[in-house]
mmCIF file with all atom_site columns, C-alpha atoms in Angstrom:
data_model
loop_
_atom_site.group_PDB
_atom_site.id
_atom_site.type_symbol
_atom_site.label_atom_id
_atom_site.label_alt_id
_atom_site.label_comp_id
_atom_site.label_asym_id
_atom_site.label_entity_id
_atom_site.label_seq_id
_atom_site.pdbx_PDB_ins_code
_atom_site.Cartn_x
_atom_site.Cartn_y
_atom_site.Cartn_z
_atom_site.occupancy
_atom_site.B_iso_or_equiv
_atom_site.pdbx_formal_charge
_atom_site.auth_seq_id
_atom_site.auth_comp_id
_atom_site.auth_asym_id
_atom_site.auth_atom_id
_atom_site.pdbx_PDB_model_num
ATOM 1   C CA . MET A 1 1   ? 164.562 23.550 46.383 1.00 54.00 ? 103 MET A CA 1
ATOM 2   C CA . SER A 1 2   ? 164.426 27.361 46.671 1.00 58.00 ? 104 SER A CA 1
ATOM 3   C CA . THR A 1 3   ? 161.411 29.717 44.998 1.00 64.00 ? 105 THR A CA 1
ATOM 4   C CA . ASP A 1 4   ? 163.280 32.669 45.175 1.00 71.00 ? 106 ASP A CA 1
ATOM 5   C CA . PHE A 1 5   ? 161.385 34.213 41.868 1.00 82.00 ? 107 PHE A CA 1
ATOM 6   C CA . ASN A 1 6   ? 159.162 37.080 42.408 1.00 90.00 ? 108 ASN A CA 1
ATOM 7   C CA . LYS A 1 7   ? 159.064 39.345 39.248 1.00 93.00 ? 109 LYS A CA 1
ATOM 8   C CA . CYS A 1 8   ? 156.374 40.854 38.301 1.00 95.00 ? 110 CYS A CA 1
ATOM 9   C CA . ILE A 1 9   ? 155.949 43.134 34.725 1.00 96.00 ? 111 ILE A CA 1
ATOM 10  C CA . LEU A 1 10  ? 153.538 45.998 34.551 1.00 96.00 ? 112 LEU A CA 1
ATOM 11  C CA . GLU A 1 11  ? 152.621 48.741 31.861 1.00 97.00 ? 113 GLU A CA 1
ATOM 12  C CA . GLY A 1 12  ? 149.637 51.197 32.532 1.00 96.00 ? 114 GLY A CA 1
ATOM 13  C CA . ARG A 1 13  ? 149.450 55.119 33.426 1.00 97.00 ? 115 ARG A CA 1
ATOM 14  C CA . LEU A 1 14  ? 150.108 56.942 36.364 1.00 98.00 ? 116 LEU A CA 1
ATOM 15  C CA . THR A 1 15  ? 147.183 57.381 38.348 1.00 97.00 ? 117 THR A CA 1
ATOM 16  C CA . SER A 1 16  ? 148.488 61.294 39.904 1.00 97.00 ? 118 SER A CA 1
ATOM 17  C CA . ASP A 1 17  ? 152.214 62.382 40.094 1.00 97.00 ? 119 ASP A CA 1
ATOM 18  C CA . ALA A 1 18  ? 154.546 60.476 41.801 1.00 97.00 ? 120 ALA A CA 1
ATOM 19  C CA . GLU A 1 19  ? 155.010 61.246 45.351 1.00 97.00 ? 121 GLU A CA 1
ATOM 20  C CA . LYS A 1 20  ? 158.824 62.329 46.243 1.00 97.00 ? 122 LYS A CA 1
ATOM 21  C CA . ILE A 1 21  ? 160.439 60.771 49.454 1.00 96.00 ? 123 ILE A CA 1
ATOM 22  C CA . THR A 1 22  ? 163.595 61.512 50.693 1.00 95.00 ? 124 THR A CA 1
ATOM 23  C CA . VAL A 1 23  ? 165.316 58.650 52.572 1.00 93.00 ? 125 VAL A CA 1
ATOM 24  C CA . LYS A 1 24  ? 169.200 59.299 53.475 1.00 91.00 ? 126 LYS A CA 1
ATOM 25  C CA . ASP A 1 25  ? 170.447 59.937 50.437 1.00 91.00 ? 127 ASP A CA 1
ATOM 26  C CA . PHE A 1 26  ? 168.200 58.445 48.102 1.00 94.00 ? 128 PHE A CA 1
ATOM 27  C CA . ILE A 1 27  ? 164.927 59.413 46.141 1.00 96.00 ? 129 ILE A CA 1
ATOM 28  C CA . ILE A 1 28  ? 161.913 56.753 46.802 1.00 96.00 ? 130 ILE A CA 1
ATOM 29  C CA . ALA A 1 29  ? 158.770 57.895 44.355 1.00 97.00 ? 131 ALA A CA 1
ATOM 30  C CA . LYS A 1 30  ? 155.670 56.103 45.226 1.00 97.00 ? 132 LYS A CA 1
ATOM 31  C CA . PHE A 1 31  ? 152.591 56.471 42.865 1.00 97.00 ? 133 PHE A CA 1
ATOM 32  C CA . SER A 1 32  ? 150.153 53.937 41.487 1.00 97.00 ? 134 SER A CA 1
ATOM 33  C CA . ILE A 1 33  ? 149.350 52.813 37.758 1.00 97.00 ? 135 ILE A CA 1
ATOM 34  C CA . ALA A 1 34  ? 146.201 52.381 36.356 1.00 97.00 ? 136 ALA A CA 1
ATOM 35  C CA . CYS A 1 35  ? 146.321 49.033 33.656 1.00 96.00 ? 137 CYS A CA 1
ATOM 36  C CA . ASN A 1 36  ? 143.757 48.617 30.998 1.00 93.00 ? 138 ASN A CA 1
ATOM 37  C CA . LYS A 1 37  ? 142.339 45.488 29.812 1.00 91.00 ? 139 LYS A CA 1
ATOM 38  C CA . THR A 1 38  ? 139.707 45.028 26.896 1.00 90.00 ? 140 THR A CA 1
ATOM 39  C CA . LYS A 1 39  ? 138.006 41.464 26.551 1.00 88.00 ? 141 LYS A CA 1
ATOM 40  C CA . LYS A 1 40  ? 135.428 40.409 23.620 1.00 87.00 ? 142 LYS A CA 1
ATOM 41  C CA . ILE A 1 41  ? 132.701 38.963 25.573 1.00 84.00 ? 143 ILE A CA 1
ATOM 42  C CA . ASN A 1 42  ? 129.267 37.922 23.230 1.00 88.00 ? 144 ASN A CA 1
ATOM 43  C CA . ASN A 1 43  ? 130.756 40.350 20.626 1.00 88.00 ? 145 ASN A CA 1
ATOM 44  C CA . GLU A 1 44  ? 131.131 42.834 23.094 1.00 90.00 ? 146 GLU A CA 1
ATOM 45  C CA . TYR A 1 45  ? 134.053 44.812 23.918 1.00 91.00 ? 147 TYR A CA 1
ATOM 46  C CA . THR A 1 46  ? 134.385 45.065 27.653 1.00 90.00 ? 148 THR A CA 1
ATOM 47  C CA . ASP A 1 47  ? 137.527 46.770 29.538 1.00 91.00 ? 149 ASP A CA 1
ATOM 48  C CA . THR A 1 48  ? 138.911 46.585 32.491 1.00 92.00 ? 150 THR A CA 1
ATOM 49  C CA . VAL A 1 49  ? 140.861 48.830 34.743 1.00 95.00 ? 151 VAL A CA 1
ATOM 50  C CA . SER A 1 50  ? 143.257 47.397 37.770 1.00 95.00 ? 152 SER A CA 1
ATOM 51  C CA . PHE A 1 51  ? 144.927 49.390 39.915 1.00 96.00 ? 153 PHE A CA 1
ATOM 52  C CA . PHE A 1 52  ? 148.265 48.888 41.434 1.00 96.00 ? 154 PHE A CA 1
ATOM 53  C CA . ASP A 1 53  ? 150.542 51.002 44.189 1.00 96.00 ? 155 ASP A CA 1
ATOM 54  C CA . VAL A 1 54  ? 154.410 50.582 43.468 1.00 97.00 ? 156 VAL A CA 1
ATOM 55  C CA . THR A 1 55  ? 157.029 52.662 44.781 1.00 96.00 ? 157 THR A CA 1
ATOM 56  C CA . SER A 1 56  ? 161.207 52.730 43.420 1.00 96.00 ? 158 SER A CA 1
ATOM 57  C CA . ILE A 1 57  ? 164.544 54.073 43.956 1.00 96.00 ? 159 ILE A CA 1
ATOM 58  C CA . VAL A 1 58  ? 164.441 57.057 41.611 1.00 96.00 ? 160 VAL A CA 1
ATOM 59  C CA . SER A 1 59  ? 166.982 60.129 39.511 1.00 94.00 ? 161 SER A CA 1
ATOM 60  C CA . GLU A 1 60  ? 165.510 63.243 40.436 1.00 93.00 ? 162 GLU A CA 1
ATOM 61  C CA . LYS A 1 61  ? 165.749 62.965 36.428 1.00 93.00 ? 163 LYS A CA 1
ATOM 62  C CA . GLN A 1 62  ? 162.992 60.195 36.369 1.00 94.00 ? 164 GLN A CA 1
ATOM 63  C CA . LEU A 1 63  ? 161.481 62.047 38.925 1.00 95.00 ? 165 LEU A CA 1
ATOM 64  C CA . ASN A 1 64  ? 160.369 64.377 37.145 1.00 95.00 ? 166 ASN A CA 1
ATOM 65  C CA . PHE A 1 65  ? 158.957 62.193 33.839 1.00 93.00 ? 167 PHE A CA 1
ATOM 66  C CA . MET A 1 66  ? 156.305 60.685 36.861 1.00 96.00 ? 168 MET A CA 1
ATOM 67  C CA . LYS A 1 67  ? 153.565 62.475 36.142 1.00 97.00 ? 169 LYS A CA 1
ATOM 68  C CA . LYS A 1 68  ? 150.229 61.353 35.706 1.00 97.00 ? 170 LYS A CA 1
ATOM 69  C CA . GLY A 1 69  ? 148.820 60.134 32.967 1.00 97.00 ? 171 GLY A CA 1
ATOM 70  C CA . ILE A 1 70  ? 152.798 59.221 31.797 1.00 97.00 ? 172 ILE A CA 1
ATOM 71  C CA . HIS A 1 71  ? 153.096 55.429 30.100 1.00 97.00 ? 173 HIS A CA 1
ATOM 72  C CA . VAL A 1 72  ? 154.952 53.097 31.756 1.00 97.00 ? 174 VAL A CA 1
ATOM 73  C CA . LEU A 1 73  ? 156.205 49.821 31.976 1.00 97.00 ? 175 LEU A CA 1
ATOM 74  C CA . ILE A 1 74  ? 157.861 48.425 35.440 1.00 97.00 ? 176 ILE A CA 1
ATOM 75  C CA . GLU A 1 75  ? 159.727 44.873 35.997 1.00 97.00 ? 177 GLU A CA 1
ATOM 76  C CA . ALA A 1 76  ? 158.570 45.017 39.640 1.00 96.00 ? 178 ALA A CA 1
ATOM 77  C CA . GLU A 1 77  ? 158.481 42.785 42.955 1.00 95.00 ? 179 GLU A CA 1
ATOM 78  C CA . ALA A 1 78  ? 155.588 42.340 44.702 1.00 95.00 ? 180 ALA A CA 1
ATOM 79  C CA . LYS A 1 79  ? 155.792 43.033 48.556 1.00 94.00 ? 181 LYS A CA 1
ATOM 80  C CA . GLN A 1 80  ? 153.468 42.300 51.144 1.00 93.00 ? 182 GLN A CA 1
ATOM 81  C CA . ASN A 1 81  ? 153.109 44.811 54.121 1.00 91.00 ? 183 ASN A CA 1
ATOM 82  C CA . ARG A 1 82  ? 150.761 42.893 57.433 1.00 93.00 ? 184 ARG A CA 1
ATOM 83  C CA . TRP A 1 83  ? 149.298 45.318 59.866 1.00 93.00 ? 185 TRP A CA 1
ATOM 84  C CA . GLU A 1 84  ? 146.886 45.026 62.972 1.00 94.00 ? 186 GLU A CA 1
ATOM 85  C CA . ALA A 1 85  ? 144.139 47.343 63.696 1.00 92.00 ? 187 ALA A CA 1
ATOM 86  C CA . ASP A 1 86  ? 141.169 46.953 65.655 1.00 92.00 ? 188 ASP A CA 1
ATOM 87  C CA . GLY A 1 87  ? 141.875 43.330 65.577 1.00 92.00 ? 189 GLY A CA 1
ATOM 88  C CA . LYS A 1 88  ? 141.938 42.933 62.926 1.00 94.00 ? 190 LYS A CA 1
ATOM 89  C CA . THR A 1 89  ? 145.078 41.664 60.791 1.00 94.00 ? 191 THR A CA 1
ATOM 90  C CA . ASN A 1 90  ? 145.468 44.003 57.686 1.00 94.00 ? 192 ASN A CA 1
ATOM 91  C CA . SER A 1 91  ? 147.480 43.152 54.463 1.00 93.00 ? 193 SER A CA 1
ATOM 92  C CA . ARG A 1 92  ? 148.312 45.564 50.940 1.00 92.00 ? 194 ARG A CA 1
ATOM 93  C CA . ILE A 1 93  ? 150.588 44.205 48.503 1.00 94.00 ? 195 ILE A CA 1
ATOM 94  C CA . VAL A 1 94  ? 153.211 47.134 46.419 1.00 94.00 ? 196 VAL A CA 1
ATOM 95  C CA . PHE A 1 95  ? 155.088 46.179 44.475 1.00 97.00 ? 197 PHE A CA 1
ATOM 96  C CA . GLU A 1 96  ? 158.526 47.175 44.008 1.00 96.00 ? 198 GLU A CA 1
ATOM 97  C CA . ALA A 1 97  ? 159.609 48.562 40.896 1.00 96.00 ? 199 ALA A CA 1
ATOM 98  C CA . LYS A 1 98  ? 163.264 47.327 40.112 1.00 95.00 ? 200 LYS A CA 1
ATOM 99  C CA . THR A 1 99  ? 163.388 48.810 36.701 1.00 95.00 ? 201 THR A CA 1
ATOM 100 C CA . ILE A 1 100 ? 160.947 51.878 34.722 1.00 96.00 ? 202 ILE A CA 1
ATOM 101 C CA . LYS A 1 101 ? 161.045 52.250 31.055 1.00 96.00 ? 203 LYS A CA 1
ATOM 102 C CA . PHE A 1 102 ? 159.087 55.244 30.017 1.00 95.00 ? 204 PHE A CA 1
ATOM 103 C CA . LEU A 1 103 ? 157.095 54.793 26.761 1.00 93.00 ? 205 LEU A CA 1
#
């Protein structure tokens, strides 16, 4: 049985303006989002923030909206990048957005 399901839903705000990368005829946006979460522990609320790196093929119009602080909902696929440096194996998770909704 194949387990080809890899879908993530992220909601947050861009931490900076999206970086534009042009590859052939495609515009790739590279950006990070901050996802806030509030928890109630012992009658006190605490906030935690997680930061996620995202890439996506976008239009020029979409890229123009992708400014620091904009609120987005992203459907993405998680990708693991691996590389070796100084004899150590490193890895990083990047999310490849399939859809971006501006909230």
